[in-house]
Coordinates of C-alpha atoms in Angstrom, one line a residue:
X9 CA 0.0 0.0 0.0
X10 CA 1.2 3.7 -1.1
X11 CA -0.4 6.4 0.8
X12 CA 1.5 9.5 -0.4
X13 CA 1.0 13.2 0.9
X14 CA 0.9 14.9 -2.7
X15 CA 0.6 12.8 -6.0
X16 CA 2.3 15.7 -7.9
X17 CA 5.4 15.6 -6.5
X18 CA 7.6 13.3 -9.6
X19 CA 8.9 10.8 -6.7
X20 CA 5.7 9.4 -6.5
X21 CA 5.4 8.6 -9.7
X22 CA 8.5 6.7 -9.9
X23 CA 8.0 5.0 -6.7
X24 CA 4.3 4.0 -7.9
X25 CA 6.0 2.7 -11.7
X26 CA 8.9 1.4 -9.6
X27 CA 5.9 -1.1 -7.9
X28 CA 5.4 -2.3 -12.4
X29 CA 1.3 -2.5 -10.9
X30 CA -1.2 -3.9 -12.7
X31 CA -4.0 -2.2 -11.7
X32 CA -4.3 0.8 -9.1
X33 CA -7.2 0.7 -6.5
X34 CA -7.6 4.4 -4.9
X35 CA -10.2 4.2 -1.5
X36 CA -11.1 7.0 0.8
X37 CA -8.2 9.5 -0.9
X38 CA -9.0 12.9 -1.7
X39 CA -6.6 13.6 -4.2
X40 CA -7.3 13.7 -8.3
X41 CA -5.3 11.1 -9.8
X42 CA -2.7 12.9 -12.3
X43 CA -2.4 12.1 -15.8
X44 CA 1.7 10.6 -14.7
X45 CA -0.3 8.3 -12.4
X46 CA -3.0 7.6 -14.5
X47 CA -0.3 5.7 -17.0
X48 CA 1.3 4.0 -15.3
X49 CA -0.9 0.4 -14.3
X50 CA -1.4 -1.8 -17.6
X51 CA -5.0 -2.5 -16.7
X52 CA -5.9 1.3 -15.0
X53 CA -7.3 2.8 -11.7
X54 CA -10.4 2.1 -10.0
X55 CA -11.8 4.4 -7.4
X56 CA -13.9 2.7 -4.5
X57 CA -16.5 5.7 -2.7
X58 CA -18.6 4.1 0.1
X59 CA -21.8 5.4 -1.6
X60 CA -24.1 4.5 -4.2
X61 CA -23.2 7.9 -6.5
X62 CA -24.4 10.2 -6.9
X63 CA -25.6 10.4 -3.1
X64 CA -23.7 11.5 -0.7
X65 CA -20.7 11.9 -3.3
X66 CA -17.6 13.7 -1.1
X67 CA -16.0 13.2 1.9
X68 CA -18.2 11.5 4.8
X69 CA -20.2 9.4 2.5
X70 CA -21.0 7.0 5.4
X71 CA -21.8 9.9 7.9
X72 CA -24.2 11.1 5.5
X73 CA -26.0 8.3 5.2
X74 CA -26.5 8.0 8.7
X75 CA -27.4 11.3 9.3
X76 CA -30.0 11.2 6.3
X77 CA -31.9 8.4 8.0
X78 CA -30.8 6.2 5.3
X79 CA -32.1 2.1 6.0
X80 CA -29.1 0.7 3.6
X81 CA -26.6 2.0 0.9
X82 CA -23.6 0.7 -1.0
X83 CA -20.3 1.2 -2.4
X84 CA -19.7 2.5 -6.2
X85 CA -16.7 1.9 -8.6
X86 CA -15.5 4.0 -10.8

């Protein structure tokens, strides 16, 4: 797992290629994915929000949902 503080910064980038991934899976990050990222896994990057979008799309999906007197909701990819 890669959990870095800013995405822009070009060491990421080469750390992230230097992993050769497959696929990227981004959950509960609230950073846009830049285009240097974007390229690099063979297969792409999947983004996992703990909502069924367009409900509750942001940060604190699950609060939301809670506060909102929801019975039940789910978990979108993207």
């Amino acid at each position: 797992m890669v959990q870095p503080v800013n995405l822009r910064e070009k060491e990421v980038a080469e750390q992230l290629a230097g992993l050769h991934p497959e696929v990227i899976v981004v959950a509960a990050f609230g950073q846009i994915l830049p285009q240097s990222v974007l390229d690099i896994p063979g297969y792409g990057c999947i983004n996992i929000h703990p909502s069924l979008l367009p409900r509750f799309r942001g940060a604190s999906p699950v609060a939301a949902a809670i506060l909102a007197g929801d019975e039940f909701t789910g978990v979108s990819i993207m």
